[in-house]
């Protein structure tokens, strides 16, 4: 019996260690679209801020950053519409990338297009492989966004998070595995 209690306790601690805590923080004040970015526990920057920090001083990627942020500006004016994104995973997990497939760029910024008024911007990087799955860093960013989308969907359906106009209301902090 002692072995089972020890093993079960040990297994529960491993599961807790694998979970990561985050807070969704609103980063814009638009009228049509609410834009959020996750900040993981222990980080002083949101995922979007980390993305910007990685590439803002890289002259080779300035054009790409400009394309991405111009597209975000258009989204703020017109709404979160499919044509502004390239869907990266399964359509039903709402994970996409900027810039859209109409723009040529090396950078990818991964995001969740929850509906026409909610956009969650994550992190991303320079795409050097045919698919994001072939790059362990880009793959991790997409997987994080998939997990955030799943947890957000669950909390909205459970009523723990709801919309007030275009903003999310409720407890915007949670764990992902």
PDB file of C-alpha atoms in Angstrom, residues 53-152:
ATOM      1  CA  UNK A  53      12.039  41.398 -29.069  1.00  0.00           C
ATOM      2  CA  UNK A  54      13.557  38.537 -31.063  1.00  0.00           C
ATOM      3  CA  UNK A  55      13.280  40.285 -34.415  1.00  0.00           C
ATOM      4  CA  UNK A  56      12.956  44.041 -33.918  1.00  0.00           C
ATOM      5  CA  UNK A  57      16.693  44.656 -34.357  1.00  0.00           C
ATOM      6  CA  UNK A  58      17.176  42.232 -37.265  1.00  0.00           C
ATOM      7  CA  UNK A  59      17.444  44.352 -40.437  1.00  0.00           C
ATOM      8  CA  UNK A  60      16.819  41.295 -42.628  1.00  0.00           C
ATOM      9  CA  UNK A  61      13.384  40.767 -41.033  1.00  0.00           C
ATOM     10  CA  UNK A  62      12.159  44.373 -40.677  1.00  0.00           C
ATOM     11  CA  UNK A  63      10.040  44.072 -43.827  1.00  0.00           C
ATOM     12  CA  UNK A  64       8.433  40.884 -42.486  1.00  0.00           C
ATOM     13  CA  UNK A  65       7.609  42.549 -39.151  1.00  0.00           C
ATOM     14  CA  UNK A  66       6.104  45.452 -41.064  1.00  0.00           C
ATOM     15  CA  UNK A  67       3.932  43.091 -43.105  1.00  0.00           C
ATOM     16  CA  UNK A  68       2.692  41.320 -39.960  1.00  0.00           C
ATOM     17  CA  UNK A  69       1.892  44.511 -38.064  1.00  0.00           C
ATOM     18  CA  UNK A  70       0.243  46.118 -41.087  1.00  0.00           C
ATOM     19  CA  UNK A  71      -1.984  43.030 -41.287  1.00  0.00           C
ATOM     20  CA  UNK A  72      -2.817  43.337 -37.564  1.00  0.00           C
ATOM     21  CA  UNK A  73      -3.842  46.950 -38.195  1.00  0.00           C
ATOM     22  CA  UNK A  74      -6.186  45.839 -40.980  1.00  0.00           C
ATOM     23  CA  UNK A  75      -7.634  43.145 -38.707  1.00  0.00           C
ATOM     24  CA  UNK A  76      -8.314  45.747 -36.010  1.00  0.00           C
ATOM     25  CA  UNK A  77     -10.269  47.812 -38.545  1.00  0.00           C
ATOM     26  CA  UNK A  78     -12.143  45.024 -40.358  1.00  0.00           C
ATOM     27  CA  UNK A  79     -12.375  42.103 -37.949  1.00  0.00           C
ATOM     28  CA  UNK A  80     -10.798  38.667 -37.589  1.00  0.00           C
ATOM     29  CA  UNK A  81     -11.577  37.315 -41.046  1.00  0.00           C
ATOM     30  CA  UNK A  82     -10.237  34.076 -42.560  1.00  0.00           C
ATOM     31  CA  UNK A  83      -8.631  35.828 -45.512  1.00  0.00           C
ATOM     32  CA  UNK A  84      -6.125  37.585 -43.238  1.00  0.00           C
ATOM     33  CA  UNK A  85      -4.497  34.346 -42.025  1.00  0.00           C
ATOM     34  CA  UNK A  86      -2.886  31.115 -43.093  1.00  0.00           C
ATOM     35  CA  UNK A  87      -4.352  28.245 -41.115  1.00  0.00           C
ATOM     36  CA  UNK A  88      -1.550  26.143 -39.728  1.00  0.00           C
ATOM     37  CA  UNK A  89      -3.097  23.263 -37.925  1.00  0.00           C
ATOM     38  CA  UNK A  90      -6.596  21.857 -38.057  1.00  0.00           C
ATOM     39  CA  UNK A  91      -9.242  24.418 -38.937  1.00  0.00           C
ATOM     40  CA  UNK A  92     -11.254  23.476 -35.839  1.00  0.00           C
ATOM     41  CA  UNK A  93      -8.464  24.378 -33.404  1.00  0.00           C
ATOM     42  CA  UNK A  94      -8.493  27.991 -34.638  1.00  0.00           C
ATOM     43  CA  UNK A  95      -4.678  28.209 -34.858  1.00  0.00           C
ATOM     44  CA  UNK A  96      -3.391  30.318 -37.714  1.00  0.00           C
ATOM     45  CA  UNK A  97      -0.335  32.345 -38.668  1.00  0.00           C
ATOM     46  CA  UNK A  98       0.379  35.828 -39.832  1.00  0.00           C
ATOM     47  CA  UNK A  99       1.105  37.002 -42.444  1.00  0.00           C
ATOM     48  CA  UNK A 100      -1.667  35.727 -44.672  1.00  0.00           C
ATOM     49  CA  UNK A 101      -0.964  33.449 -47.617  1.00  0.00           C
ATOM     50  CA  UNK A 102      -1.173  36.576 -49.842  1.00  0.00           C
ATOM     51  CA  UNK A 103       2.023  37.951 -48.309  1.00  0.00           C
ATOM     52  CA  UNK A 104       5.510  36.570 -48.793  1.00  0.00           C
ATOM     53  CA  UNK A 105       7.501  36.565 -45.563  1.00  0.00           C
ATOM     54  CA  UNK A 106       9.916  34.371 -43.657  1.00  0.00           C
ATOM     55  CA  UNK A 107       8.440  35.198 -40.240  1.00  0.00           C
ATOM     56  CA  UNK A 108       5.384  33.489 -38.803  1.00  0.00           C
ATOM     57  CA  UNK A 109       3.412  34.841 -35.851  1.00  0.00           C
ATOM     58  CA  UNK A 110       1.069  32.152 -34.504  1.00  0.00           C
ATOM     59  CA  UNK A 111      -2.340  33.117 -33.249  1.00  0.00           C
ATOM     60  CA  UNK A 112      -5.814  31.925 -32.351  1.00  0.00           C
ATOM     61  CA  UNK A 113      -8.699  33.273 -34.415  1.00  0.00           C
ATOM     62  CA  UNK A 114     -11.487  32.515 -31.965  1.00  0.00           C
ATOM     63  CA  UNK A 115     -14.214  34.454 -33.752  1.00  0.00           C
ATOM     64  CA  UNK A 116     -14.523  37.647 -35.797  1.00  0.00           C
ATOM     65  CA  UNK A 117     -13.906  39.812 -32.723  1.00  0.00           C
ATOM     66  CA  UNK A 118     -11.255  37.896 -30.744  1.00  0.00           C
ATOM     67  CA  UNK A 119      -7.613  37.390 -31.724  1.00  0.00           C
ATOM     68  CA  UNK A 120      -4.956  35.920 -29.460  1.00  0.00           C
ATOM     69  CA  UNK A 121      -1.398  36.581 -30.617  1.00  0.00           C
ATOM     70  CA  UNK A 122       1.260  34.138 -29.494  1.00  0.00           C
ATOM     71  CA  UNK A 123       4.884  33.744 -30.456  1.00  0.00           C
ATOM     72  CA  UNK A 124       6.577  32.667 -33.639  1.00  0.00           C
ATOM     73  CA  UNK A 125       9.781  32.691 -35.587  1.00  0.00           C
ATOM     74  CA  UNK A 126      11.565  32.501 -38.881  1.00  0.00           C
ATOM     75  CA  UNK A 127      10.247  29.638 -40.992  1.00  0.00           C
ATOM     76  CA  UNK A 128      13.142  27.769 -42.579  1.00  0.00           C
ATOM     77  CA  UNK A 129      11.482  24.376 -43.045  1.00  0.00           C
ATOM     78  CA  UNK A 130       8.705  23.234 -45.371  1.00  0.00           C
ATOM     79  CA  UNK A 131       6.237  22.843 -42.466  1.00  0.00           C
ATOM     80  CA  UNK A 132       6.163  24.176 -38.915  1.00  0.00           C
ATOM     81  CA  UNK A 133       6.131  20.576 -37.626  1.00  0.00           C
ATOM     82  CA  UNK A 134       9.669  20.078 -38.948  1.00  0.00           C
ATOM     83  CA  UNK A 135      10.964  22.898 -36.724  1.00  0.00           C
ATOM     84  CA  UNK A 136      10.806  22.006 -33.002  1.00  0.00           C
ATOM     85  CA  UNK A 137      10.578  25.656 -31.891  1.00  0.00           C
ATOM     86  CA  UNK A 138       7.781  26.612 -34.288  1.00  0.00           C
ATOM     87  CA  UNK A 139       5.995  23.347 -33.550  1.00  0.00           C
ATOM     88  CA  UNK A 140       6.036  24.147 -29.815  1.00  0.00           C
ATOM     89  CA  UNK A 141       4.517  27.591 -30.443  1.00  0.00           C
ATOM     90  CA  UNK A 142       1.691  26.031 -32.475  1.00  0.00           C
ATOM     91  CA  UNK A 143       1.108  23.342 -29.840  1.00  0.00           C
ATOM     92  CA  UNK A 144       0.949  26.017 -27.123  1.00  0.00           C
ATOM     93  CA  UNK A 145      -1.691  27.898 -29.109  1.00  0.00           C
ATOM     94  CA  UNK A 146      -3.675  24.683 -29.633  1.00  0.00           C
ATOM     95  CA  UNK A 147      -3.646  24.054 -25.880  1.00  0.00           C
ATOM     96  CA  UNK A 148      -4.640  27.642 -25.085  1.00  0.00           C
ATOM     97  CA  UNK A 149      -7.506  27.429 -27.581  1.00  0.00           C
ATOM     98  CA  UNK A 150      -8.719  24.156 -26.067  1.00  0.00           C
ATOM     99  CA  UNK A 151      -8.683  25.523 -22.517  1.00  0.00           C
ATOM    100  CA  UNK A 152     -10.280  28.821 -23.555  1.00  0.00           C
TER     101      UNK A 152
END
